[in-house]
Every structure is written in structure tokens, then in C-alpha cells.
Coordinates of C-alpha atoms in Angstrom, one line a residue:
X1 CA -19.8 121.1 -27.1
X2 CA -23.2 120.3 -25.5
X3 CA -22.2 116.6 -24.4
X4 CA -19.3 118.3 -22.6
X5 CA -21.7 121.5 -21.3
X6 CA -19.5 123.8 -23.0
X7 CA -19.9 127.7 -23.5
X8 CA -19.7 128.7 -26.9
X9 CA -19.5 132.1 -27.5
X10 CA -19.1 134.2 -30.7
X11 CA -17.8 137.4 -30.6
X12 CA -18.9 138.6 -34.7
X13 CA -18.3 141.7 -36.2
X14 CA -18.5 141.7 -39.9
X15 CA -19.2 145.1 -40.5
X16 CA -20.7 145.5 -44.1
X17 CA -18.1 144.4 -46.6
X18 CA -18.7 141.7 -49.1
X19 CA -15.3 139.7 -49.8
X20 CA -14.2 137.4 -52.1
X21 CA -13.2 133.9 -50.4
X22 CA -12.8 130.3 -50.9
X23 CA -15.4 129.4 -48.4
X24 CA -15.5 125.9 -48.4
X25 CA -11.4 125.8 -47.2
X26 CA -12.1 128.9 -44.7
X27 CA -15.1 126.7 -43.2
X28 CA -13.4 123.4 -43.0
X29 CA -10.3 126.0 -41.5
X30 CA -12.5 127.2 -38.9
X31 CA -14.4 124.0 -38.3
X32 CA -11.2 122.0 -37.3
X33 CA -9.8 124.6 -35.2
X34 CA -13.3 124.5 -33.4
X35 CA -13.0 121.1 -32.9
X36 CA -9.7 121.0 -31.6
X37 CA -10.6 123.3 -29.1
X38 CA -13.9 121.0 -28.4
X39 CA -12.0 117.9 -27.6
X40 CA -9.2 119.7 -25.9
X41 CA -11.8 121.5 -23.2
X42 CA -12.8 119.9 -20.2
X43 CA -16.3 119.5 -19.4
X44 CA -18.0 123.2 -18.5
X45 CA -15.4 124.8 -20.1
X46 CA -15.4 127.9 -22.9
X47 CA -15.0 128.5 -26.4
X48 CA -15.3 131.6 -28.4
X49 CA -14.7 132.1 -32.5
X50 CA -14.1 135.4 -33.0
X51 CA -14.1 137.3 -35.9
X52 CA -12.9 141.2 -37.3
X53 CA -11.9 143.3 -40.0
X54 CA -8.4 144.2 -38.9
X55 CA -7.5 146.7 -41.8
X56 CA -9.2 147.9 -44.7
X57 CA -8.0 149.4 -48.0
X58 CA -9.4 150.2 -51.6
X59 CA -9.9 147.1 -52.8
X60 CA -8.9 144.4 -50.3
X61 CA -9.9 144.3 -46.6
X62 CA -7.7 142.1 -43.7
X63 CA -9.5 140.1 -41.2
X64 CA -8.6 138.2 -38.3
X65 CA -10.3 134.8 -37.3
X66 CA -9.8 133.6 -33.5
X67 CA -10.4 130.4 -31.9
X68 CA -9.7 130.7 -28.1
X69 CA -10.4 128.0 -25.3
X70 CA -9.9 127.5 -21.6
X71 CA -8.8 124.0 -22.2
X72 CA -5.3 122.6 -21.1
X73 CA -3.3 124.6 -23.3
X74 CA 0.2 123.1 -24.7
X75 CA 3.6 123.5 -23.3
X76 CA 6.0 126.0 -25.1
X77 CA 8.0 123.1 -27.4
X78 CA 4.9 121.7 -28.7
X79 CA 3.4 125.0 -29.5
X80 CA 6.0 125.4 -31.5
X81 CA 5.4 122.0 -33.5
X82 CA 2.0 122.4 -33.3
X83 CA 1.3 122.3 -37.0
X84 CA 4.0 119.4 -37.9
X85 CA 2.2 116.5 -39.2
X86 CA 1.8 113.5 -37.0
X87 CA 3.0 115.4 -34.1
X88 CA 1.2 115.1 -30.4
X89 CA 1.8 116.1 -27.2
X90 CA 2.9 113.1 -24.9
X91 CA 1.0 114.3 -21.6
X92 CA -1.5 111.5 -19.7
X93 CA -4.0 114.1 -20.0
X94 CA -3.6 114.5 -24.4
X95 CA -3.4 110.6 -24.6
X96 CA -6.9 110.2 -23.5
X97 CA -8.0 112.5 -26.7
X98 CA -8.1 110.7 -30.3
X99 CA -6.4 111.6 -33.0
X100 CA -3.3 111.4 -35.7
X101 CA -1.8 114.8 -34.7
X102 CA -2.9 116.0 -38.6
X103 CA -5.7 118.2 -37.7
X104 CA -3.3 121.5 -37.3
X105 CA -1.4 120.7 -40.1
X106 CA -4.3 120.4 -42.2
X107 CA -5.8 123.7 -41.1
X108 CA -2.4 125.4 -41.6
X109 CA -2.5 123.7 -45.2
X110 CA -6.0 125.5 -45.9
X111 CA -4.7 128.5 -44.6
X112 CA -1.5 128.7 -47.2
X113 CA -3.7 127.8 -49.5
X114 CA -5.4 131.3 -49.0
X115 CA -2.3 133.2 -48.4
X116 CA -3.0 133.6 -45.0
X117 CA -0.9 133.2 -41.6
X118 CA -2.0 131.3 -38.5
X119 CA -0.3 131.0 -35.0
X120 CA -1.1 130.3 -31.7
X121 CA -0.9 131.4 -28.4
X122 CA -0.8 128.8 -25.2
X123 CA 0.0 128.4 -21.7
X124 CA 0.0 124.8 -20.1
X125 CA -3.5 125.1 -17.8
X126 CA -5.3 128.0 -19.0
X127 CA -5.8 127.3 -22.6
X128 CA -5.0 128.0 -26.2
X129 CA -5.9 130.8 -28.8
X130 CA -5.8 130.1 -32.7
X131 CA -5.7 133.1 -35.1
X132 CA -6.2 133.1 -38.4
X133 CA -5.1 136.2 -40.9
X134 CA -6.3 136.5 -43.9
X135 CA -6.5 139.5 -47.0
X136 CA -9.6 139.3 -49.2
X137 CA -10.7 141.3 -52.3
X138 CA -13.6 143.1 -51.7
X139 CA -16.8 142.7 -53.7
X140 CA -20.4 143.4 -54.0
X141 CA -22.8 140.9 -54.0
X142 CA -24.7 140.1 -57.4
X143 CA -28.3 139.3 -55.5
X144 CA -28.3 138.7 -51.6
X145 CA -31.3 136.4 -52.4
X146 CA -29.0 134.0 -54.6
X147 CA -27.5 133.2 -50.9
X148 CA -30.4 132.0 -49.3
X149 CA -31.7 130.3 -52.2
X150 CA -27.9 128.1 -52.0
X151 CA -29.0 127.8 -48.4
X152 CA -32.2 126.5 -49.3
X153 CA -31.1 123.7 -52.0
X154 CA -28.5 122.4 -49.3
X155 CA -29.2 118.8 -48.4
X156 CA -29.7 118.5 -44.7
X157 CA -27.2 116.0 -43.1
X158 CA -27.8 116.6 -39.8
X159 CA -29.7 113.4 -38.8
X160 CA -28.0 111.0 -41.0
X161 CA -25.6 108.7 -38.5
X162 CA -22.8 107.0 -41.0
X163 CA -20.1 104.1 -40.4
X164 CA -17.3 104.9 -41.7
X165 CA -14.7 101.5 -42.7
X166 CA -11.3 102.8 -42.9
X167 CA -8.0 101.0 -42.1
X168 CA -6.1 104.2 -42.1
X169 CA -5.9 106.5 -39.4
X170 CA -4.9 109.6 -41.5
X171 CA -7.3 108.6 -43.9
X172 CA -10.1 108.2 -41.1
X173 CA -9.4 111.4 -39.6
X174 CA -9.7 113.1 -43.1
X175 CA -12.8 111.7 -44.0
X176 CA -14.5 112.5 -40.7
X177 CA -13.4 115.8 -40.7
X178 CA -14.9 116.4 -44.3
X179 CA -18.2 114.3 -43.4
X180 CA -18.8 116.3 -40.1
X181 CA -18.2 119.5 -41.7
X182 CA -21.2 118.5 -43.9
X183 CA -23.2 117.9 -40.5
X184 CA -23.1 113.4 -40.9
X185 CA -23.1 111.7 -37.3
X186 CA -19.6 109.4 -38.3
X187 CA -18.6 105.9 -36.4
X188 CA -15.7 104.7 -37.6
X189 CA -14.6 100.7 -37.8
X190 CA -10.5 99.4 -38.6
X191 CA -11.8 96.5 -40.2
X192 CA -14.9 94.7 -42.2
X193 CA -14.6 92.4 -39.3
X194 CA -15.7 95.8 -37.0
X195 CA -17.8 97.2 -39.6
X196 CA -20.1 93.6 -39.2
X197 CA -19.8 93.5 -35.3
X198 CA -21.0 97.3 -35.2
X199 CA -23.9 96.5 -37.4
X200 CA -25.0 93.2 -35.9
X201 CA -24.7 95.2 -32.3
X202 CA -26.1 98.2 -32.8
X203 CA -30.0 98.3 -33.2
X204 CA -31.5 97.9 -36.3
X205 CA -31.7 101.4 -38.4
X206 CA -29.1 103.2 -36.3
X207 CA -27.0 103.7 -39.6
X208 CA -28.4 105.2 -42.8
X209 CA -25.3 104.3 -44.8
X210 CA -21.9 102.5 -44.7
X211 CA -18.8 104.1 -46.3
X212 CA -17.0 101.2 -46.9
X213 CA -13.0 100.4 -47.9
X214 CA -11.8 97.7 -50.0
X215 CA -8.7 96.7 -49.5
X216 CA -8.2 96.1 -45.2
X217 CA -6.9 93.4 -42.6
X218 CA -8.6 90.8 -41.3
X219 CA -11.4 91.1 -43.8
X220 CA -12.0 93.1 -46.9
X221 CA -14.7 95.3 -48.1
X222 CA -16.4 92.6 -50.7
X223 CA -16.8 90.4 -47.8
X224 CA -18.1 92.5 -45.5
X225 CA -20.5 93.7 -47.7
X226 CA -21.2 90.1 -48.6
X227 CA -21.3 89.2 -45.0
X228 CA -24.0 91.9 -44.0
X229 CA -26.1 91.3 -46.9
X230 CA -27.0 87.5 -45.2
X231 CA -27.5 88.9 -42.0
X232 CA -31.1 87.2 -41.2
X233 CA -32.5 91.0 -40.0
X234 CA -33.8 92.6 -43.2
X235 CA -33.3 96.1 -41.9
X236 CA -29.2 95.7 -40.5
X237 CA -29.1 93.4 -44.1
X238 CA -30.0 96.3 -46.1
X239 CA -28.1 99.1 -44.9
X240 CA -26.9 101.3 -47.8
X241 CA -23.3 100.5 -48.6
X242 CA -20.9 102.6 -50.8
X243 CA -17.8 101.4 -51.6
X244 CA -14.9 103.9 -51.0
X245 CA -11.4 103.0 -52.7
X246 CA -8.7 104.4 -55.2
X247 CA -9.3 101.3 -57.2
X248 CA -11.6 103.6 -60.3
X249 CA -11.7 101.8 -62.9
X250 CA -14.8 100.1 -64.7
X251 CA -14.1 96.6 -63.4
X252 CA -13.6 97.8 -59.6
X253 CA -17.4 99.9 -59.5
X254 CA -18.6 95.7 -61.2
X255 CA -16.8 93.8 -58.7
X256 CA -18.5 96.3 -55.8
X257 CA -22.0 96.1 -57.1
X258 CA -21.8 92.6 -57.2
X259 CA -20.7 92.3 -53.6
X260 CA -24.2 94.2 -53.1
X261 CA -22.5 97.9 -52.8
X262 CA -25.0 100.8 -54.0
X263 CA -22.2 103.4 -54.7
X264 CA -18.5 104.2 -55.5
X265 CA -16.7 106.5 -54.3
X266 CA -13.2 107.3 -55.7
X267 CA -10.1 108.1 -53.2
X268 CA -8.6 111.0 -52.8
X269 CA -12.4 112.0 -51.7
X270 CA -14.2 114.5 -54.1
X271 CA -16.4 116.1 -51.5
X272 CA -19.1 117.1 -54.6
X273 CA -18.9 113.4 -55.4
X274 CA -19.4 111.9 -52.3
X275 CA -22.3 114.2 -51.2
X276 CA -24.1 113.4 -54.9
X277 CA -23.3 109.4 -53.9
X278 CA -25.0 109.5 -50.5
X279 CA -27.9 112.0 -51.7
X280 CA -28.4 109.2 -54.2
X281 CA -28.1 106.1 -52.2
X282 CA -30.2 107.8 -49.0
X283 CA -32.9 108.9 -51.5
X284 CA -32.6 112.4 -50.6

């Protein structure tokens, strides 16, 4: 939002109730629907998350989670596919903007998850608002301390600039929606062919780490690992690598240290697993 001068604006009132929550899938929830917004607002545009306690009752509270934007809204029909998977909106304008059409779909899938509703509310021009509702238990908090001790042990990702190598698009999207949740700077590259031309190009250091596929055209994972290990620079030679494939067993974690990988990394992606594999590999 600051590349594109955007306003963000949040409009918070929490009042004092403690609730119980899965707070990683209402993040990653609110996250993407921020991001939508984000790349669907034109430069010097606005965005406000907003957040109430609709109802409450003894022992449960509602609350209401809105994304709202003054981007170029959606006509009526796609609204209504909005959260179909692989759908997109075939405009000149929404062709510019990346993406597999999952984003939505995933969100909604986070928000079923919690037993909650989403919808949305567009017009072509003048934006789109996102609304999450959801019903929590209430709770009381064992130590507020025991928070900002959590806060404290989290690793700080904020500076660390990965490459992603992924052949899949849905799988691509997934991963950097997960890894920029976490706060990781993500480029992504189709190919080991790309992942080696965006290391030899880019200047030396500019990626902490390489999250790397195996099996992908025009050149696998092995040998682009093998292929950026002889590159004459020491620094782009000796990038951290971690392979990332669904190929677990024994033999597979071998065959990618002996390519010169540093980690494994086992699809579907265990976000505990991969943060603990890049802690380790970046030393932090």
C-alpha cells in the first residue's frame, strides 16, 4: 500500500471481550482480503479494515470483520462467483493484476472453517467491501503478559527477501500468500532455468534463501541447485537453498543434500515446518 500511496485506515473497536479464535486462519482470512483490496486499488486510493462486536450473549459474542476499498469494484455476475475457484473477471483493467482467481476461495475456505459467513458488496467503479461474520466463545485471558512474551519469541521476517521456484500457479500463489503473511519479501521463478537467471542477475546477497521445487520443466530442482553452486561468485553460489517437494521419504532429503540443498521441506506446506527450516538455514 505505500508503493501505490494508499490510505489505510482502520476503524477498530474491540471493546473488552477476550474470545476464543483460531487466529492463525482469521489472520491469513483478513490478510488476503487486504491484499485483494491492495492490488485491486489504483494508485492514491483507500482501504479501511474494520472491525465490531455486532451482538453479544452469555457466553459467545458475534463480530463483524470488513474490508472495504475504492478500487474498481466487480460487475454484478462476477460478484456473484467471486469465491469460485479459478474464477477472474475478464476486464483489460483485471488482466493487468496477477493471479489464479484462488485468493477468495481460499479466504471463504478459512472462513467455513470457523463457521462464519462472508459476502461482498460491489459496484463496477467505486469499489468493493468484504465482510466477514463470525461467533466466538468468550474467554478470559490466563496472563495478558503470556501475549507479549509470544510476541517477543516471534522471529522477525520482515527483511528476509526469498525466491520462491514453483512451476505451479496455484501452488505459487499459496505459498506466497503463507510466506507474506509471515512478513518474507517473495520473488517467484516457473523454472530452475529462472531461478539461475534471477540469481546470476540480481546483485549478490539480494536473496537470503531459495525455496526450491524438484520436479519442473526446462530444468529441475537438483540441477539448479547444482548449477548455482558453480557459479564463480562465492556469495550468489552460496545462497541457502531448501528443497520444497512432496517427494518425503529418506532417499529424496539424500538426493537434495547431495545436490547442495540445506533443507527439506515437505508439500502440502506445514507452515511450523517451514518457518523452523528457514530459521535454521538463515541462522536465526
Amino acid at each position: 500500500m505505500d508503493s501505490k500511496q494508499i490510505t489505510f485506515i482502520r476503524e477498530w473497536e474491540p471493546g473488552e471481550t477476550w474470545v476464543m479464535c483460531d487466529r492463525g486462519q482469521l489472520s491469513r482470512a483478513l490478510m488476503n482480503m487486504l491484499s485483494n483490496a491492495c492490488k485491486f486499488t489504483p494508485e492514491g486510493g483507500r482501504v479501511t479494515l474494520a472491525m465490531q462486536q455486532a451482538e453479544k450473549t452469555d457466553g459467545t459474542v458475534s463480530c463483524e470483520f470488513a474490508v472495504r476499498d475504492t478500487g474498481i469494484g466487480m460487475s454484478p455476475e462476477f460478484a456473484e462467483r467471486l469465491f469460485t475457484p479459478f474464477e477472474r473477471e475478464k476486464t483489460s483493467t483485471v488482466s493487468k493484476v496477477q493471479g489464479t482467481g484462488l485468493g477468495m476461495a481460499i479466504t471463504k475456505s478459512f472462513v467455513d472453517k470457523m463457521g462464519g459467513t462472508i459476502d461482498v458488496k460491489t459496484k463496477q467503479g467505486e469499489g468493493t467491501m468484504l465482510t466477514i461474520r463470525l461467533s466466538f466463545e468468550t474467554a478470559v485471558p490466563k496472563e495478558q503478559p503470556d501475549e507479549e512474551g509470544e510476541k517477543g519469541n516471534r522471529t522477525d521476517f520482515r527483511d528476509v527477501r526469498l525466491l520462491l521456484v514453483e512451476d505451479n500457479p496455484i501452488n505459487q500463489e499459496i505459498a506466497v500468500m503463507l510466506l507474506s503473511h509471515e512478513g518474507f519479501l517473495v520473488d517467484c521463478a516457473e523454472d530452475g532455468q529462472a531461478a539461475v537467471d534471477a540469481i546470476v542477475q540480481a546483485e549478490p546477497g539480494t536473496y537470503d534463501a531459495v525455496l526450491m521445487d524438484i520436479q519442473m520443466p526446462v530444468m529441475d530442482g537438483y540441477q539448479a541447485t547444482r548449477t548455482i553452486r558453480a557459479l564463480d561468485d562465492p556469495v550468489r553460489a552460496g545462497v541457502p537453498i531448501v528443497a520444497m517437494t512432496a517427494d518425503a521419504f529418506q532417499e529424496d532429503q539424500k538426493k537434495a543434500y547431495d545436490a547442495g540443498m540445506q533443507g527439506h521441506i515437505a508439500k502440502p506446506i506445514d507452515v511450523k515446518q517451514m518457518l523452523d527450516t528457514l530459521k535454521s538455514v538463515l541462522g536465526r
